[in-house]
Structure formats: C-alpha cells, structure tokens
CSV table of C-alpha atoms in Angstrom, one decimal:
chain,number,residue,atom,x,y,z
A,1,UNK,CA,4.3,6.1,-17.5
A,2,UNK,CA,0.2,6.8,-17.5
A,3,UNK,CA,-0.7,9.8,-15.3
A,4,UNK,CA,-3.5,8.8,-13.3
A,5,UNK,CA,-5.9,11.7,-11.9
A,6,UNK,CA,-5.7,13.0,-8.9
A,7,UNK,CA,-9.4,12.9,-6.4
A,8,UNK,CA,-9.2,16.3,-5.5
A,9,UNK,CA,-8.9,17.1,-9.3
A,10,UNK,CA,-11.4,14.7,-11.0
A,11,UNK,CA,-13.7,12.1,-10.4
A,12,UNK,CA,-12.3,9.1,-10.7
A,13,UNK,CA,-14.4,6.2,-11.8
A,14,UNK,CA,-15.8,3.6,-8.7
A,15,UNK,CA,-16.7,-0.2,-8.7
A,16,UNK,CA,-17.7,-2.4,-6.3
A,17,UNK,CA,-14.0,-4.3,-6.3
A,18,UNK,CA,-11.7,-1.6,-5.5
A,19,UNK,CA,-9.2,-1.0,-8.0
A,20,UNK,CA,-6.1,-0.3,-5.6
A,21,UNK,CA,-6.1,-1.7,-2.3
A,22,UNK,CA,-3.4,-0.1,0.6
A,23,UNK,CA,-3.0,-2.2,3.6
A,24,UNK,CA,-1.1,-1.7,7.2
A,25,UNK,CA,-1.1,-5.3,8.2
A,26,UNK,CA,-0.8,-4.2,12.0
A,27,UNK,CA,-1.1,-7.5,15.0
A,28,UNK,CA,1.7,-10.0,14.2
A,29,UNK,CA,3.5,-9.4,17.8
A,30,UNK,CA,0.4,-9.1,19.4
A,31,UNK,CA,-0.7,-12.5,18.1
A,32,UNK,CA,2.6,-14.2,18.9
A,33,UNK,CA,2.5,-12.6,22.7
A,34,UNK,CA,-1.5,-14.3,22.9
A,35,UNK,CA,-0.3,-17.2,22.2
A,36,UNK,CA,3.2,-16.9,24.7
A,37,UNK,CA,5.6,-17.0,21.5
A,38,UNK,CA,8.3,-14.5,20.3
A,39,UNK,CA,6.8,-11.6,18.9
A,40,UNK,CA,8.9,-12.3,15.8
A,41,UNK,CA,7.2,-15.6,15.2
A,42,UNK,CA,4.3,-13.2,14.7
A,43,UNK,CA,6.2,-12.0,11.6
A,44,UNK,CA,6.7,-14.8,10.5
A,45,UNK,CA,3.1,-15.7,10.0
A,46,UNK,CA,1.9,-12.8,9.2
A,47,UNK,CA,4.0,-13.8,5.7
A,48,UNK,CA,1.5,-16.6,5.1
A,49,UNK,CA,-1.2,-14.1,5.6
A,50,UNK,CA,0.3,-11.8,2.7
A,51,UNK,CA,0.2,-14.7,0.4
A,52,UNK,CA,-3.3,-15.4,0.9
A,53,UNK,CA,-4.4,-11.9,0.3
A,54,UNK,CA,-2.2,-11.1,-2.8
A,55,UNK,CA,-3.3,-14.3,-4.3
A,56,UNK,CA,-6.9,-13.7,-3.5
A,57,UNK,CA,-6.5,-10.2,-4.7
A,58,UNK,CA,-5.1,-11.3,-8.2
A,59,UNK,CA,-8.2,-13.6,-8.3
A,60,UNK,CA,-10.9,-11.4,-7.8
A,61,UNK,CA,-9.2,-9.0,-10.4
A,62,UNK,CA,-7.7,-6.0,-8.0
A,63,UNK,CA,-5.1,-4.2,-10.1
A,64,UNK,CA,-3.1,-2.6,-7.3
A,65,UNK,CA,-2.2,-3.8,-4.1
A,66,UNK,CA,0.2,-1.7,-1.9
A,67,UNK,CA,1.4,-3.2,1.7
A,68,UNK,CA,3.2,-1.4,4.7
A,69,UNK,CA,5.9,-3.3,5.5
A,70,UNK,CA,8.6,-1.5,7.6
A,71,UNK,CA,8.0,2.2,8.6
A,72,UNK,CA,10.5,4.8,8.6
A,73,UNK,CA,9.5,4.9,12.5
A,74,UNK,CA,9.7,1.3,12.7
A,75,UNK,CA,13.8,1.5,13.2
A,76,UNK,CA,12.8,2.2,16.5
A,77,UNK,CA,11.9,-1.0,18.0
A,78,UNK,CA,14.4,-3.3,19.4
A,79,UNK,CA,17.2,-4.4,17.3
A,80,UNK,CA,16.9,-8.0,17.7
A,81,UNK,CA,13.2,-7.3,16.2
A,82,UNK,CA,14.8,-5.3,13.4
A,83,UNK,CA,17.3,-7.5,12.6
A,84,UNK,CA,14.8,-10.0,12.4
A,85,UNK,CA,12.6,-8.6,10.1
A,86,UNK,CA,15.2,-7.5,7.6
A,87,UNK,CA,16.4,-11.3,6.9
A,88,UNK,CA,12.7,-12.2,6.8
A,89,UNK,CA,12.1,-9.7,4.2
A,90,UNK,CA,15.3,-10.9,2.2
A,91,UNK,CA,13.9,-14.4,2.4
A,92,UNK,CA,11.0,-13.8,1.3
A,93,UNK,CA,11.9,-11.6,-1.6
A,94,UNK,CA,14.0,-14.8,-2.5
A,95,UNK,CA,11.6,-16.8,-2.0
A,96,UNK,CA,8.8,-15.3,-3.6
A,97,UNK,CA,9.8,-13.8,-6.5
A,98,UNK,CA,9.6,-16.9,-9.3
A,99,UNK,CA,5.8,-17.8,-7.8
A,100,UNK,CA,5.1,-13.6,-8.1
A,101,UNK,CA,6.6,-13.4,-11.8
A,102,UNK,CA,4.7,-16.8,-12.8
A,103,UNK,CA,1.4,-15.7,-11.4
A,104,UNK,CA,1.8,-12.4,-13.9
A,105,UNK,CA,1.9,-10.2,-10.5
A,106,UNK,CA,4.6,-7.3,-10.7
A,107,UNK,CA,6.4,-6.3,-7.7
A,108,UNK,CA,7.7,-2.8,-6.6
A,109,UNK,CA,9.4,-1.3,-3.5
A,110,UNK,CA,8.7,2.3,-2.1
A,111,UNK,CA,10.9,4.0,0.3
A,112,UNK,CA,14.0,5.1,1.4
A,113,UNK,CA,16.0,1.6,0.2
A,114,UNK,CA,19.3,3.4,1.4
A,115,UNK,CA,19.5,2.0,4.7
A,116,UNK,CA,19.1,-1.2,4.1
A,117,UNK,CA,22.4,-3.1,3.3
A,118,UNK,CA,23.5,-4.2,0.2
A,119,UNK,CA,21.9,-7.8,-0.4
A,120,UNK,CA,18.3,-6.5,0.6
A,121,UNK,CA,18.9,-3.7,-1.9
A,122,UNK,CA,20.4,-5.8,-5.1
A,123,UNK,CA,17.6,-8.2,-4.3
A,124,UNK,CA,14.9,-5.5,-4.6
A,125,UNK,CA,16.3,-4.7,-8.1
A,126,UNK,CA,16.6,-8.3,-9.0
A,127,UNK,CA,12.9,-8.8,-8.4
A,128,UNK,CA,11.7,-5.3,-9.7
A,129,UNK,CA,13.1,-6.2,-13.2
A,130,UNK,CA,12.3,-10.2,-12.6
A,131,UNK,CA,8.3,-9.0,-12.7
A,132,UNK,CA,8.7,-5.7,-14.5
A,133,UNK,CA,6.2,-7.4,-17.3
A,134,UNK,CA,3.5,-8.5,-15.2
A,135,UNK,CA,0.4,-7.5,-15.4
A,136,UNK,CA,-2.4,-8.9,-13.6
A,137,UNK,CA,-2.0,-7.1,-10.3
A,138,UNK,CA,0.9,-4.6,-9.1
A,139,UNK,CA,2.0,-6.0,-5.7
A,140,UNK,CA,3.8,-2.5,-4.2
A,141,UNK,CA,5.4,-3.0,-0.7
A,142,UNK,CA,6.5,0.1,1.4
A,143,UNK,CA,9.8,-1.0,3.1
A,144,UNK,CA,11.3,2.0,5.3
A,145,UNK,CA,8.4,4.1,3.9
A,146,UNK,CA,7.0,7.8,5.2
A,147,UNK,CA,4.4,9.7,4.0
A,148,UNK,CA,5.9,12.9,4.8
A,149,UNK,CA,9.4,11.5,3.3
A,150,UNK,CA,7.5,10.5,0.5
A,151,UNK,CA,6.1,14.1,0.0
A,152,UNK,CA,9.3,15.8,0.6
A,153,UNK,CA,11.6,13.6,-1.6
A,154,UNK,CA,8.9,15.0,-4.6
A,155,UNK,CA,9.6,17.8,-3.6
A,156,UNK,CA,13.2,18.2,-4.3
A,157,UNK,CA,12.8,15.7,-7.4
A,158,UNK,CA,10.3,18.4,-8.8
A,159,UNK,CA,12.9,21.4,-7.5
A,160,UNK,CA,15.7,19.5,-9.0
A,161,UNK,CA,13.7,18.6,-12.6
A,162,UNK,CA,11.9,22.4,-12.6
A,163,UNK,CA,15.4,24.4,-11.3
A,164,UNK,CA,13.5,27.8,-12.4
A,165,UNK,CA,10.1,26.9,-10.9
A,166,UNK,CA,8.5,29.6,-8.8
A,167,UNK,CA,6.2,29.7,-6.0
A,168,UNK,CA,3.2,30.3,-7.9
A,169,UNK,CA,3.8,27.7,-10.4
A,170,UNK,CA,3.6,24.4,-7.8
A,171,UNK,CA,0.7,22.5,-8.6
A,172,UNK,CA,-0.3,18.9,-8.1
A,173,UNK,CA,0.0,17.9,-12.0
A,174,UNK,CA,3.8,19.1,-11.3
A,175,UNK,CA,4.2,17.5,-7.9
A,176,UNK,CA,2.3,13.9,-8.3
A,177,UNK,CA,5.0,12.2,-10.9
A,178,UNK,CA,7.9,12.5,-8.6
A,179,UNK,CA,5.7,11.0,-5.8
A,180,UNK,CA,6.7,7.0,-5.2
A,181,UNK,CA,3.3,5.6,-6.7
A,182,UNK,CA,3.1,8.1,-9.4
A,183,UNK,CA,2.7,5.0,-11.5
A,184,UNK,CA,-0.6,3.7,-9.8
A,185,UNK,CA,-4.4,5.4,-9.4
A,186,UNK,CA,-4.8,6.3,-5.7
A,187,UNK,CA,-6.2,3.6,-3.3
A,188,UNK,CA,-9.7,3.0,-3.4
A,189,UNK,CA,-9.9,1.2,-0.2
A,190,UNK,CA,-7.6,1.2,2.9
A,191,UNK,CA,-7.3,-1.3,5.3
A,192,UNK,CA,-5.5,-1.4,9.1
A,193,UNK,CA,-6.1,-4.7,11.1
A,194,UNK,CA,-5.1,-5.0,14.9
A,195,UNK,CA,-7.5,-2.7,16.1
A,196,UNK,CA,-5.5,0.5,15.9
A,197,UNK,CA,-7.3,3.6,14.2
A,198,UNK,CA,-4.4,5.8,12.2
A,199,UNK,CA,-3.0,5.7,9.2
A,200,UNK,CA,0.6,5.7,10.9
A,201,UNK,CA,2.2,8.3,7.9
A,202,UNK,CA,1.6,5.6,5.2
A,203,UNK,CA,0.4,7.2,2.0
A,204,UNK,CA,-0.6,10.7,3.0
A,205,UNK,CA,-0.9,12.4,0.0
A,206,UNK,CA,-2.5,9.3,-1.9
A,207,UNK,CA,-5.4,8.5,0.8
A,208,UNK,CA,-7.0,11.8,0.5
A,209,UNK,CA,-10.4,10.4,-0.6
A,210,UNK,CA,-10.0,6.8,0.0
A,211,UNK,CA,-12.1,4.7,2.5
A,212,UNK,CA,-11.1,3.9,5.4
A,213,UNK,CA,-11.3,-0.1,6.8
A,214,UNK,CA,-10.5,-0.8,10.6
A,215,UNK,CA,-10.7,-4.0,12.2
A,216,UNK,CA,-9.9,-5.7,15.7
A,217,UNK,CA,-8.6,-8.9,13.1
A,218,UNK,CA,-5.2,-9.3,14.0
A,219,UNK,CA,-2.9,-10.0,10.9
A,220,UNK,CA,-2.2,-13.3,10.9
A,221,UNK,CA,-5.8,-13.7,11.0
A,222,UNK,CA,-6.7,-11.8,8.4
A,223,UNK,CA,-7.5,-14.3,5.2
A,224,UNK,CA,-9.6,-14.3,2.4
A,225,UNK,CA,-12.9,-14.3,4.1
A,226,UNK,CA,-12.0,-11.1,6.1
A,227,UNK,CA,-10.9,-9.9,2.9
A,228,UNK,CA,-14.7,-10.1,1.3
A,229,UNK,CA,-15.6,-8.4,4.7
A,230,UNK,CA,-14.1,-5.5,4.2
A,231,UNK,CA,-14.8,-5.4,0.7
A,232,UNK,CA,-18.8,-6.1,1.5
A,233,UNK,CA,-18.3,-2.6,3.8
A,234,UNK,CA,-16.6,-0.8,0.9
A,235,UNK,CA,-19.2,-2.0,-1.7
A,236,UNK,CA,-21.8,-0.3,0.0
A,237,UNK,CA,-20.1,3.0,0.6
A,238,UNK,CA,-21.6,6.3,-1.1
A,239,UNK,CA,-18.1,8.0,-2.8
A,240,UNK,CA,-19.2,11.0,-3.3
A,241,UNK,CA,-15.8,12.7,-3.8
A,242,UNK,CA,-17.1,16.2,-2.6
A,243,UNK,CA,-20.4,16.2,-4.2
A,244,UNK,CA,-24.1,15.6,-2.6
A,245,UNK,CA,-25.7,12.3,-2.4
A,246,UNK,CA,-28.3,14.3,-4.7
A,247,UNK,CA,-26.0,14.8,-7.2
A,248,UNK,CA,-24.6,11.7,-6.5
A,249,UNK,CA,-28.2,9.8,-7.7
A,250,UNK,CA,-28.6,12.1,-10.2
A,251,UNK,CA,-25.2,11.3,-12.3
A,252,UNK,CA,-26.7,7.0,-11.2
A,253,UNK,CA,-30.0,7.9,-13.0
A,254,UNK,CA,-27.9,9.5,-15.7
A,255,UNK,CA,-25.8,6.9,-16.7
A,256,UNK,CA,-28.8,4.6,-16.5
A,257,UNK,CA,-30.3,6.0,-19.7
C-alpha cells in the first residue's frame, strides 16, 4: 500500500480539482419534513444525489471520494429511522455495485462494520473485492464511522503491531498506516450541506489542513452544478500549509521558470 504524506509533515502538491473530496451529505430529513413527507423518504433521495456526485466526480477526474454515511452517533436516532437506513444501505450496495465495478470506481467501507448484522457485513466484503481493481476514482463510504474511534483503533493496531514501542517512539509515520484511509492522500476539500457548520467527528485526524465547504444546499439538492460551486470556492483558495502568502508566490514564480 503507497504511504501518502501527511500535511503537517510535507507539502503536498495542490490543483485546482481537488484530488480527495470528503463529504457529510447533511439535509435529507429536513427536505422530506419541507415538503410534509417521512423523513426517511429524504434518505431515499438523497441516494440519487450520491449517484450524481460520484459519477460527476469520476468525470471530472477526482481520484478519491469519501462520504459520511452513518455516524457512530447516528444509533441514536429513532429506531424506525435506523432500521430504515440499514436496508437502504443494503439495497443500495446491491444495487450498485455492478454499475460501480463497470464504471472502473472502487468501493471501500470505514468503520466499526461489527454492529451491523451479518448480510450488510458479507455484502460489504462482496463489493470491496467486486471493485478491488478499479481505478478511476476510490468511492470510500463511512458507515458507523468516528473520528476519535478511528484514532483510537490505530492506536491499538500500532500497540498491537509495535508490542515493545515506548512513549518516545510514537510518531505519525508509525500511527498513520493503521488509520482507516491509510490507503488514500488526505482530503483536499471538505464539504457539509444543510447549513450546519461542524465536522461532526468525521475524519479528524485526516482534515487537518483541508478546506473547509459549507452550504445552506440541502442534500438532495446538492447536484452537479453545486458541485462546480464548491469547487469554483476551492479553486481560488491560497493553501498555504503553514507558510506565508510571500513564500507562497515566491515557490509560484519559482516553478514558473
């Protein structure tokens, strides 16, 4: 597996089409109670809206796109919503898989799949392996996913692959394989529709340097041309990665000669 750099380490390299995007796709009750339906008809079309994006996102030539599906925290809400959800997201890993796997896009789950019963979790693997030589874009979605899980379950994976490791010895180059998307760079650009400004515990360690995207855009509103918006906005963004816009223009002028 490649080890990609960490921010806070190196510079990574930047482009106007982000390389990795990371998406909460927050609004799909909301937009079901606007329009006096059952907030799990919201669900439901926020599916359509995930289609759009990951095929708009395999056009334009984004290599990673990550998702938050189902939050650890998201046990929480009523069961009926809950129960809802889970045989949505086994029908739509059934259904989706052949078009995901003929469209060259490779699919991976993060999270704790544990709690989820047995047909959710053999279909996972199905799919993993289905799409496991894809290669045009890495569709990740977080089902029952925690950033602070995420950073604690390295944690013992390093503990448990390092027995003798002391104190001193942690580092990041140790830490970051034995994170869930050890096997992607880390997002360029985040995105949260609905409205809402948090990132909700989704990739803590990974966003450390990425850019932040908020918009009132409910989910299933969110389509390809809100897409562009958001990556117009990123586009003109200064990543600076700790340095000064000075420097910045300097390494620009640089690379120009």
């Amino acid at each position: 597996m490649t080890q990609h750099l960490s921010s806070t380490q190196a510079i990574p390299e930047v482009s106007a089409i982000p390389r990795h995007v990371a998406i909460i796709m927050d609004g799909n009750g909301r937009w079901a109670s606007k329009r006096m339906m059952p907030r799990v008809a919201g669900h439901s079309e926020g599916l359509s809206a995930v289609r759009k994006i990951v095929q708009e996102c395999r056009r334009i030539g984004v290599e990673y796109l990550t998702v938050f599906a189902f939050s650890s925290e998201n046990w929480r809400r009523p069961p009926e919503e809950v129960g809802f959800l889970m045989k949505l997201f086994l029908k739509s890993l059934k259904g989706e898989v052949s078009r995901l796997a003929e469209n060259d896009i490779c699919l991976r789950l993060i999270g704790d799949l544990s709690r989820f019963d047995s047909a959710i979790q053999e279909m996972v693997q199905f799919s993993e392996e289905k799409t496991a030589g894809c290669k045009a874009l890495t569709f990740t979605i977080a089902a029952n996913y925690g950033g602070r899980w995420d950073i604690l379950q390295a944690m013992r994976r390093c503990l448990t692959a390092n027995p003798n490791l002391k104190s001193e010895d942690v580092s990041e180059d140790l830490l970051q394989p034995h994170l869930s998307m050890a096997y992607a760079p880390e997002p360029d650009l985040f995105i949260r529709t609905g409205g809402e400004q948090r990132i909700s515990n989704f990739l803590l360690w990974q966003l450390a340097y990425t850019e932040l995207y908020f918009t009132d855009v409910l989910w299933p509103d969110f389509d390809q041309a809100e897409l562009h918006k958001a990556f117009d906005w990123f586009s003109q963004r200064e990543r600076r990665f700790g340095r000064t816009s000075a420097q910045l223009a300097s390494q620009v002028m640089s690379d120009a000669v």
